Amino acid sequence: MKRFEHFNAKTIDEAILLLEKYDGEAKVIAGGTDLIRVLKDDILPKYPKAIINLKTIANLEYIKEENGVLKIGSLTRLSDVASSSLIKTKYNLLSEACRSVGTPQIRNMGTIGGNLCQDVQCWYYRASKSLGKVFHCLRKGGNVCYAVSGDNRFHSIFGGKGCVAVCPSDVAIALTALDALVKTKGPLGERVFPVSELYKDAALNLGRSEIVTEIQVPEPPPEARQIWIKFRLRNSLDFAIVSVAVMLTLEEGVCKDVRIALGGVAPTPKRLKEVEDFLKGNYINSETAEKAGKMAVAKAFPLSHNAYKIPITESLVKRVILMAKDHRTLT
Ligand SMILES: Cc1cc2nc3c(=O)[nH]c(=O)nc-3n(C[C@H](O)[C@H](O)[C@H](O)COP(=O)(O)OP(=O)(O)OC[C@H]3O[C@@H](n4cnc5c(N)ncnc54)[C@H](O)[C@@H]3O)c2cc1C
């Protein structure tokens, strides 16, 4: 690792002031499970001059409900979110998604804010001098996304605005199906916006001195059925090849409400609004679930090496809908 200044911020405002002072040449650190790797491999176009520790800020680690909204402090560890009895009971989709992240060690260190803000896993982006080669890709300020014409087996099947790396965060996919919001604070004050809007083009939709402070999840109706499925190469530990999060409310077998989000297939969490509109008001059975699976991939345009994700996505969408209908879970 190279030399950098290290600050233990005591408040969010102090962290923001420090970020301002370093004018884009500082990074915040939470659990460090991603950032330390990024620093060791030296993959950033500019090595940060300062690291600002958020873990020393009091009161950013909490899980509570207020007026029908679940509020999670951004420093809350993934293991605490996964094991919270409140979240297991009412927001099980989020609990399952957190439980599917990495290993117990990663979940014990990694925070929910860090999970949402982690860097992409694209191997062109992650390549570095210490690993043998650097690709000055679009995400690093270059002009080319090397994955488009290179080895893109783990990349987007729904395109991207230049960069085709997929959103790496499982938590973001579950939160998108739960219609969650993210709260941030920066020099211009606070913002609250949908989790899916945290991801854009080839970067996070955050100002250079903006910090994620809280995640807010509206309480799902008690009868809503929530399912999380993640297809990965190694079940013990891996990022998603394809993941699907669904929240389905039925009334006498007819879909009253549904939200479906896909992960591993696009640069941002992908809400399937057309599929949701088709399902609403229809009986949920194997025919409608199958049609939903086909609709989910109708607009996919795979790259040279990732067409295999299409049948996986199609069958997982069908499967989650039927599992939700039958109240089945994977465990
Ligand atoms: C072996 C391994 C397997 C993994 N598998 C999965 C997986 O299956 N699914 C999955 O979703 N993830 C996976 N991950 C990623 C892991 O979940 C993240 O590394 C972790 O959640 C990041 O949290 P952290 O608190 O350690 O963040 P840090 O490493 O501290 O920070 C990560 C990034 O987020 C920024 N950041 C942190 N907190 C904030 C904040 N509050 N506001 C703004 N920016 C912030 C940092 O500046 C940094 O850029 C895996 C990681 C490893 C190492």
Tab-separated table of C-alpha atoms and ligand atoms in Angstrom:
chain	number	residue	atom	x	y	z
A	1	MET	CA	0.000	0.000	0.000
A	2	LYS	CA	1.061	3.584	-0.508
A	3	ARG	CA	1.154	6.279	2.153
A	4	PHE	CA	-2.011	8.192	3.019
A	5	GLU	CA	-3.298	10.378	5.842
A	6	HIS	CA	-5.828	8.678	8.117
A	7	PHE	CA	-8.593	10.470	9.987
A	8	ASN	CA	-11.075	9.111	12.517
A	9	ALA	CA	-14.139	11.291	11.857
A	10	LYS	CA	-16.272	11.974	14.930
A	11	THR	CA	-19.306	13.292	13.042
A	12	ILE	CA	-20.758	13.099	9.539
A	13	ASP	CA	-20.117	16.839	9.129
A	14	GLU	CA	-16.458	16.390	10.029
A	15	ALA	CA	-16.155	13.588	7.452
A	16	ILE	CA	-17.766	15.833	4.814
A	17	LEU	CA	-15.405	18.725	5.668
A	18	LEU	CA	-12.406	16.427	5.320
A	19	LEU	CA	-13.683	15.140	1.971
A	20	GLU	CA	-14.089	18.768	0.851
A	21	LYS	CA	-10.593	19.620	2.041
A	22	TYR	CA	-9.069	16.841	-0.053
A	23	ASP	CA	-11.196	17.830	-3.071
A	24	GLY	CA	-11.770	14.381	-4.581
A	25	GLU	CA	-8.477	12.903	-3.373
A	26	ALA	CA	-9.857	11.235	-0.241
A	27	LYS	CA	-12.017	8.147	0.321
A	28	VAL	CA	-14.224	7.188	3.223
A	29	ILE	CA	-13.809	3.771	4.780
A	30	ALA	CA	-16.431	1.748	6.663
A	31	GLY	CA	-15.758	-2.003	7.151
A	32	GLY	CA	-12.869	-1.816	4.678
A	33	THR	CA	-13.650	-5.205	3.077
A	34	ASP	CA	-13.675	-3.671	-0.396
A	35	LEU	CA	-11.651	-0.478	0.008
A	36	ILE	CA	-8.579	-2.175	1.514
A	37	ARG	CA	-8.503	-4.532	-1.472
A	38	VAL	CA	-8.853	-1.577	-3.848
A	39	LEU	CA	-5.949	0.200	-2.107
A	40	LYS	CA	-3.720	-2.869	-1.948
A	41	ASP	CA	-4.235	-3.636	-5.627
A	42	ASP	CA	-3.842	0.078	-6.430
A	43	ILE	CA	-6.640	0.093	-8.984
A	44	LEU	CA	-7.860	3.669	-8.637
A	45	PRO	CA	-6.665	6.150	-11.287
A	46	LYS	CA	-5.453	8.401	-8.417
A	47	TYR	CA	-4.271	6.897	-5.141
A	48	PRO	CA	-6.196	8.662	-2.329
A	49	LYS	CA	-4.188	11.118	-0.242
A	50	ALA	CA	-6.457	10.556	2.759
A	51	ILE	CA	-8.730	7.866	4.176
A	52	ILE	CA	-11.554	8.994	6.433
A	53	ASN	CA	-12.810	6.423	8.879
A	54	LEU	CA	-16.588	6.482	9.338
A	55	LYS	CA	-16.641	3.755	12.010
A	56	THR	CA	-15.680	6.334	14.641
A	57	ILE	CA	-18.924	8.262	14.052
A	58	ALA	CA	-21.449	7.480	16.783
A	59	ASN	CA	-25.093	6.624	16.028
A	60	LEU	CA	-24.734	5.379	12.447
A	61	GLU	CA	-25.256	1.737	13.445
A	62	TYR	CA	-28.934	1.013	14.113
A	63	ILE	CA	-32.019	-0.895	12.979
A	64	LYS	CA	-35.325	0.650	14.010
A	65	GLU	CA	-38.878	1.201	12.810
A	66	GLU	CA	-40.464	4.662	12.799
A	67	ASN	CA	-43.978	5.366	11.500
A	68	GLY	CA	-44.087	2.262	9.320
A	69	VAL	CA	-40.587	2.782	7.902
A	70	LEU	CA	-37.600	0.566	8.640
A	71	LYS	CA	-34.488	2.683	9.145
A	72	ILE	CA	-31.012	1.207	8.968
A	73	GLY	CA	-27.914	3.264	9.764
A	74	SER	CA	-25.319	3.028	6.997
A	75	LEU	CA	-22.660	1.586	9.346
A	76	THR	CA	-24.855	-1.348	10.362
A	77	ARG	CA	-23.039	-4.571	9.632
A	78	LEU	CA	-24.515	-6.991	7.085
A	79	SER	CA	-24.531	-9.790	9.687
A	80	ASP	CA	-26.691	-7.642	11.999
A	81	VAL	CA	-29.139	-6.873	9.195
A	82	ALA	CA	-29.285	-10.565	8.230
A	83	SER	CA	-29.938	-11.745	11.794
A	84	SER	CA	-32.283	-8.979	12.985
A	85	SER	CA	-35.558	-10.580	14.080
A	86	LEU	CA	-37.483	-7.477	12.973
A	87	ILE	CA	-36.004	-7.739	9.466
A	88	LYS	CA	-36.453	-11.514	9.319
A	89	THR	CA	-40.121	-11.150	10.244
A	90	LYS	CA	-41.179	-8.228	8.072
A	91	TYR	CA	-38.448	-7.690	5.464
A	92	ASN	CA	-37.159	-11.206	4.953
A	93	LEU	CA	-36.051	-10.470	1.390
A	94	LEU	CA	-33.431	-8.085	2.775
A	95	SER	CA	-32.350	-10.561	5.435
A	96	GLU	CA	-31.882	-13.301	2.801
A	97	ALA	CA	-29.992	-11.015	0.428
A	98	CYS	CA	-27.607	-9.956	3.231
A	99	ARG	CA	-27.148	-13.580	4.233
A	100	SER	CA	-26.095	-14.417	0.663
A	101	VAL	CA	-23.280	-11.838	0.637
A	102	GLY	CA	-19.716	-13.201	0.753
A	103	THR	CA	-18.722	-15.169	3.859
A	104	PRO	CA	-19.535	-14.749	7.573
A	105	GLN	CA	-16.263	-12.809	7.971
A	106	ILE	CA	-17.206	-10.385	5.177
A	107	ARG	CA	-20.701	-9.935	6.631
A	108	ASN	CA	-19.264	-9.325	10.110
A	109	MET	CA	-17.023	-6.534	8.819
A	110	GLY	CA	-18.946	-5.192	5.820
A	111	THR	CA	-21.575	-2.503	6.356
A	112	ILE	CA	-24.811	-1.942	4.483
A	113	GLY	CA	-23.599	1.490	3.269
A	114	GLY	CA	-20.306	0.004	2.073
A	115	ASN	CA	-22.133	-2.793	0.294
A	116	LEU	CA	-24.209	-0.281	-1.662
A	117	CYS	CA	-21.132	1.832	-2.502
A	118	GLN	CA	-18.628	-0.958	-3.270
A	119	ASP	CA	-16.680	-0.864	-6.537
A	120	VAL	CA	-17.677	-3.067	-9.470
A	121	GLN	CA	-16.081	-6.475	-9.917
A	122	CYS	CA	-15.212	-6.079	-13.641
A	123	TRP	CA	-11.802	-7.663	-14.158
A	124	TYR	CA	-10.652	-4.931	-16.561
A	125	TYR	CA	-11.476	-2.301	-13.926
A	126	ARG	CA	-9.883	-4.366	-11.141
A	127	ALA	CA	-6.683	-5.171	-13.105
A	128	SER	CA	-3.664	-3.241	-11.870
A	129	LYS	CA	0.083	-2.825	-12.204
A	130	SER	CA	0.601	-5.093	-9.223
A	131	LEU	CA	-1.628	-7.682	-10.911
A	132	GLY	CA	0.229	-7.352	-14.223
A	133	LYS	CA	-1.711	-4.864	-16.356
A	134	VAL	CA	-3.741	-1.660	-16.137
A	135	PHE	CA	-6.735	-0.888	-18.332
A	136	HIS	CA	-7.532	2.827	-18.346
A	137	CYS	CA	-11.200	2.061	-18.864
A	138	LEU	CA	-14.220	4.324	-19.052
A	139	ARG	CA	-14.855	4.001	-15.336
A	140	LYS	CA	-11.333	5.324	-14.713
A	141	GLY	CA	-11.790	8.289	-17.028
A	142	GLY	CA	-10.675	6.553	-20.243
A	143	ASN	CA	-12.641	6.269	-23.493
A	144	VAL	CA	-13.162	2.524	-23.772
A	145	CYS	CA	-15.015	-0.197	-21.929
A	146	TYR	CA	-12.679	-3.134	-22.551
A	147	ALA	CA	-15.345	-5.672	-21.611
A	148	VAL	CA	-17.542	-4.784	-24.607
A	149	SER	CA	-15.173	-6.501	-27.024
A	150	GLY	CA	-13.259	-8.569	-24.454
A	151	ASP	CA	-14.113	-11.253	-21.920
A	152	ASN	CA	-17.569	-10.192	-20.861
A	153	ARG	CA	-18.969	-13.424	-19.457
A	154	PHE	CA	-19.965	-11.763	-16.158
A	155	HIS	CA	-21.165	-8.454	-17.601
A	156	SER	CA	-24.473	-6.826	-18.497
A	157	ILE	CA	-27.008	-8.386	-20.834
A	158	PHE	CA	-29.020	-5.169	-20.909
A	159	GLY	CA	-26.292	-2.845	-22.176
A	160	GLY	CA	-25.013	0.153	-20.269
A	161	LYS	CA	-24.087	3.726	-20.976
A	162	GLY	CA	-20.542	2.867	-22.002
A	163	CYS	CA	-19.508	0.710	-19.041
A	164	VAL	CA	-21.114	-2.751	-19.001
A	165	ALA	CA	-20.002	-3.847	-15.492
A	166	VAL	CA	-22.949	-5.053	-13.420
A	167	CYS	CA	-24.079	-3.633	-10.082
A	168	PRO	CA	-22.221	-5.862	-7.581
A	169	SER	CA	-24.462	-5.221	-4.576
A	170	ASP	CA	-26.941	-7.964	-3.632
A	171	VAL	CA	-28.394	-5.654	-1.021
A	172	ALA	CA	-29.274	-3.039	-3.675
A	173	ILE	CA	-31.344	-5.594	-5.594
A	174	ALA	CA	-33.397	-6.645	-2.558
A	175	LEU	CA	-33.841	-2.999	-1.510
A	176	THR	CA	-35.059	-2.122	-5.014
A	177	ALA	CA	-37.805	-4.778	-4.831
A	178	LEU	CA	-38.687	-3.400	-1.393
A	179	ASP	CA	-38.964	0.137	-2.866
A	180	ALA	CA	-36.338	1.408	-0.431
A	181	LEU	CA	-34.765	4.849	-0.280
A	182	VAL	CA	-31.242	5.894	0.489
A	183	LYS	CA	-30.477	8.997	2.554
A	184	THR	CA	-27.239	10.874	2.011
A	185	LYS	CA	-25.529	13.942	3.390
A	186	GLY	CA	-23.093	16.193	1.576
A	187	PRO	CA	-21.942	19.814	1.529
A	188	LEU	CA	-25.291	20.877	0.051
A	189	GLY	CA	-27.339	19.088	2.708
A	190	GLU	CA	-29.377	15.891	2.769
A	191	ARG	CA	-30.931	13.963	-0.130
A	192	VAL	CA	-33.344	11.019	-0.090
A	193	PHE	CA	-33.816	9.010	-3.291
A	194	PRO	CA	-34.601	5.458	-4.496
A	195	VAL	CA	-31.781	2.956	-3.970
A	196	SER	CA	-31.795	2.040	-7.680
A	197	GLU	CA	-30.879	5.679	-8.489
A	198	LEU	CA	-27.636	5.352	-6.547
A	199	TYR	CA	-26.193	3.711	-9.686
A	200	LYS	CA	-25.677	5.522	-12.981
A	201	ASP	CA	-23.527	5.303	-16.106
A	202	ALA	CA	-19.975	4.422	-15.028
A	203	ALA	CA	-20.074	5.715	-11.430
A	204	LEU	CA	-22.133	6.050	-8.292
A	205	ASN	CA	-24.695	8.835	-8.259
A	206	LEU	CA	-22.971	10.521	-5.297
A	207	GLY	CA	-21.210	13.848	-5.105
A	208	ARG	CA	-17.490	13.571	-4.280
A	209	SER	CA	-18.132	14.668	-0.662
A	210	GLU	CA	-21.468	12.896	-0.156
A	211	ILE	CA	-21.927	10.103	2.375
A	212	VAL	CA	-24.697	7.499	2.616
A	213	THR	CA	-26.177	7.850	6.096
A	214	GLU	CA	-29.358	5.741	6.187
A	215	ILE	CA	-31.486	3.246	4.300
A	216	GLN	CA	-35.263	3.580	4.588
A	217	VAL	CA	-37.633	0.729	3.726
A	218	PRO	CA	-41.426	1.142	3.687
A	219	GLU	CA	-43.215	-1.629	5.575
A	220	PRO	CA	-44.530	-4.232	3.117
A	221	PRO	CA	-48.150	-5.374	3.539
A	222	PRO	CA	-48.178	-8.290	6.041
A	223	GLU	CA	-49.537	-10.670	3.395
A	224	ALA	CA	-46.750	-9.832	0.896
A	225	ARG	CA	-44.591	-12.796	-0.079
A	226	GLN	CA	-40.902	-12.057	-0.441
A	227	ILE	CA	-38.397	-14.282	-2.224
A	228	TRP	CA	-34.666	-13.872	-2.958
A	229	ILE	CA	-32.801	-16.154	-5.356
A	230	LYS	CA	-29.158	-15.819	-6.247
A	231	PHE	CA	-27.502	-17.954	-8.900
A	232	ARG	CA	-23.712	-18.033	-8.495
A	233	LEU	CA	-20.851	-20.298	-9.479
A	234	ARG	CA	-19.844	-21.200	-5.892
A	235	ASN	CA	-22.646	-21.309	-3.359
A	236	SER	CA	-20.222	-20.933	-0.455
A	237	LEU	CA	-19.061	-17.498	-1.591
A	238	ASP	CA	-19.638	-15.615	-4.798
A	239	PHE	CA	-21.149	-12.608	-6.461
A	240	ALA	CA	-24.372	-13.141	-8.385
A	241	ILE	CA	-24.390	-14.337	-11.966
A	242	VAL	CA	-28.112	-13.557	-11.828
A	243	SER	CA	-30.245	-12.698	-8.812
A	244	VAL	CA	-33.974	-12.061	-8.533
A	245	ALA	CA	-35.875	-10.353	-5.728
A	246	VAL	CA	-39.670	-10.456	-5.703
A	247	MET	CA	-42.401	-9.024	-3.501
A	248	LEU	CA	-45.792	-10.430	-4.409
A	249	THR	CA	-49.215	-9.793	-2.911
A	250	LEU	CA	-52.043	-12.132	-3.911
A	251	GLU	CA	-55.792	-11.953	-3.396
A	252	GLU	CA	-57.508	-15.284	-4.034
A	253	GLY	CA	-54.735	-16.317	-6.404
A	254	VAL	CA	-54.775	-13.038	-8.345
A	255	CYS	CA	-51.773	-10.738	-8.253
A	256	LYS	CA	-52.719	-7.567	-6.419
A	257	ASP	CA	-49.259	-6.069	-6.331
A	258	VAL	CA	-45.771	-7.158	-7.362
A	259	ARG	CA	-42.261	-5.759	-7.577
A	260	ILE	CA	-39.433	-7.664	-9.236
A	261	ALA	CA	-35.774	-6.620	-9.398
A	262	LEU	CA	-32.910	-8.352	-11.202
A	263	GLY	CA	-29.239	-8.330	-10.223
A	264	GLY	CA	-26.103	-9.472	-12.038
A	265	VAL	CA	-27.492	-8.550	-15.442
A	266	ALA	CA	-27.286	-4.752	-15.688
A	267	PRO	CA	-25.196	-1.825	-14.417
A	268	THR	CA	-28.049	-0.835	-12.088
A	269	PRO	CA	-30.657	-2.886	-10.212
A	270	LYS	CA	-33.202	-3.696	-12.929
A	271	ARG	CA	-36.890	-3.292	-12.050
A	272	LEU	CA	-39.134	-5.351	-14.342
A	273	LYS	CA	-41.976	-2.820	-14.616
A	274	GLU	CA	-43.505	-4.322	-17.803
A	275	VAL	CA	-43.548	-7.775	-16.236
A	276	GLU	CA	-45.084	-6.350	-13.061
A	277	ASP	CA	-47.843	-4.618	-15.111
A	278	PHE	CA	-48.564	-7.881	-16.912
A	279	LEU	CA	-48.821	-9.857	-13.653
A	280	LYS	CA	-51.030	-7.352	-11.795
A	281	GLY	CA	-54.659	-8.500	-12.051
A	282	ASN	CA	-53.707	-11.903	-13.488
A	283	TYR	CA	-53.960	-15.316	-11.823
A	284	ILE	CA	-50.545	-16.534	-10.829
A	285	ASN	CA	-50.004	-19.998	-12.248
A	286	SER	CA	-47.298	-21.734	-14.269
A	287	GLU	CA	-48.494	-20.133	-17.526
A	288	THR	CA	-48.374	-16.561	-16.227
A	289	ALA	CA	-45.061	-17.234	-14.443
A	290	GLU	CA	-43.603	-18.665	-17.660
A	291	LYS	CA	-44.792	-15.669	-19.688
A	292	ALA	CA	-43.272	-13.372	-17.027
A	293	GLY	CA	-39.921	-15.185	-17.420
A	294	LYS	CA	-39.995	-14.705	-21.195
A	295	MET	CA	-40.963	-11.035	-20.878
A	296	ALA	CA	-38.117	-10.482	-18.396
A	297	VAL	CA	-35.501	-11.226	-21.063
A	298	ALA	CA	-37.351	-10.055	-24.173
A	299	LYS	CA	-35.260	-6.863	-24.341
A	300	ALA	CA	-31.926	-8.442	-23.395
A	301	PHE	CA	-29.059	-8.022	-25.860
A	302	PRO	CA	-26.179	-10.143	-24.639
A	303	LEU	CA	-22.523	-9.487	-25.337
A	304	SER	CA	-20.260	-12.027	-27.075
A	305	HIS	CA	-19.769	-14.302	-24.029
A	306	ASN	CA	-22.793	-13.908	-21.762
A	307	ALA	CA	-25.898	-15.118	-23.632
A	308	TYR	CA	-25.950	-17.987	-21.105
A	309	LYS	CA	-27.416	-15.529	-18.583
A	310	ILE	CA	-30.647	-15.251	-20.594
A	311	PRO	CA	-32.095	-18.732	-19.914
A	312	ILE	CA	-30.927	-18.478	-16.284
A	313	THR	CA	-32.751	-15.169	-15.841
A	314	GLU	CA	-35.854	-16.448	-17.597
A	315	SER	CA	-36.124	-19.552	-15.465
A	316	LEU	CA	-35.284	-17.765	-12.176
A	317	VAL	CA	-38.005	-15.165	-12.753
A	318	LYS	CA	-40.511	-17.936	-13.418
A	319	ARG	CA	-39.294	-19.825	-10.346
A	320	VAL	CA	-39.453	-16.920	-7.875
A	321	ILE	CA	-42.995	-16.098	-8.921
A	322	LEU	CA	-44.131	-19.691	-8.403
A	323	MET	CA	-42.218	-19.938	-5.118
A	324	ALA	CA	-43.854	-16.734	-3.882
A	325	LYS	CA	-47.264	-18.038	-4.921
A	326	ASP	CA	-46.731	-21.329	-3.071
A	327	HIS	CA	-45.062	-19.701	-0.037
A	328	ARG	CA	-41.923	-21.729	-0.692
A	329	THR	CA	-38.399	-20.673	0.198
A	330	LEU	CA	-35.081	-22.196	-0.743
A	331	THR	CA	-34.175	-23.091	2.842
B	1	LIG	C1	-14.523	-12.304	-0.876
B	1	LIG	C2	-15.652	-11.326	-1.052
B	1	LIG	C3	-16.878	-11.783	-1.442
B	1	LIG	C4	-17.947	-10.885	-1.607
B	1	LIG	N1	-19.162	-11.339	-2.021
B	1	LIG	C5	-20.193	-10.468	-2.169
B	1	LIG	C6	-21.485	-10.898	-2.569
B	1	LIG	O1	-21.718	-12.081	-2.784
B	1	LIG	N2	-22.460	-9.963	-2.706
B	1	LIG	C7	-22.258	-8.643	-2.457
B	1	LIG	O2	-23.195	-7.856	-2.553
B	1	LIG	N3	-21.041	-8.207	-2.085
B	1	LIG	C8	-20.019	-9.078	-1.937
B	1	LIG	N4	-18.785	-8.635	-1.537
B	1	LIG	C9	-18.583	-7.213	-1.323
B	1	LIG	C10	-18.819	-6.869	0.137
B	1	LIG	O3	-20.160	-7.015	0.426
B	1	LIG	C11	-18.380	-5.448	0.323
B	1	LIG	O4	-16.958	-5.469	0.288
B	1	LIG	C12	-18.827	-4.849	1.630
B	1	LIG	O5	-20.204	-4.877	1.787
B	1	LIG	C13	-18.367	-3.412	1.676
B	1	LIG	O6	-18.706	-2.868	2.931
B	1	LIG	P1	-17.590	-2.169	3.806
B	1	LIG	O7	-18.292	-1.567	4.947
B	1	LIG	O8	-16.485	-3.108	4.107
B	1	LIG	O9	-17.132	-1.051	2.765
B	1	LIG	P2	-15.687	-0.423	2.543
B	1	LIG	O10	-14.776	-1.432	1.959
B	1	LIG	O11	-15.251	0.309	3.751
B	1	LIG	O12	-16.066	0.650	1.418
B	1	LIG	C14	-16.447	0.223	0.121
B	1	LIG	C15	-16.649	1.464	-0.753
B	1	LIG	O13	-17.793	2.188	-0.326
B	1	LIG	C16	-17.438	3.505	0.085
B	1	LIG	N5	-18.259	3.746	1.278
B	1	LIG	C17	-18.332	2.984	2.398
B	1	LIG	N6	-19.280	3.439	3.227
B	1	LIG	C18	-19.805	4.532	2.628
B	1	LIG	C19	-20.820	5.452	2.981
B	1	LIG	N7	-21.516	5.340	4.144
B	1	LIG	N8	-21.121	6.464	2.139
B	1	LIG	C20	-20.444	6.588	0.962
B	1	LIG	N9	-19.475	5.752	0.558
B	1	LIG	C21	-19.162	4.734	1.382
B	1	LIG	C22	-15.941	3.469	0.338
B	1	LIG	O14	-15.330	4.739	0.104
B	1	LIG	C23	-15.489	2.452	-0.677
B	1	LIG	O15	-15.365	3.066	-1.944
B	1	LIG	C24	-17.731	-9.513	-1.364
B	1	LIG	C25	-16.472	-9.052	-0.955
B	1	LIG	C26	-15.432	-9.955	-0.800
B	1	LIG	C27	-14.096	-9.425	-0.371
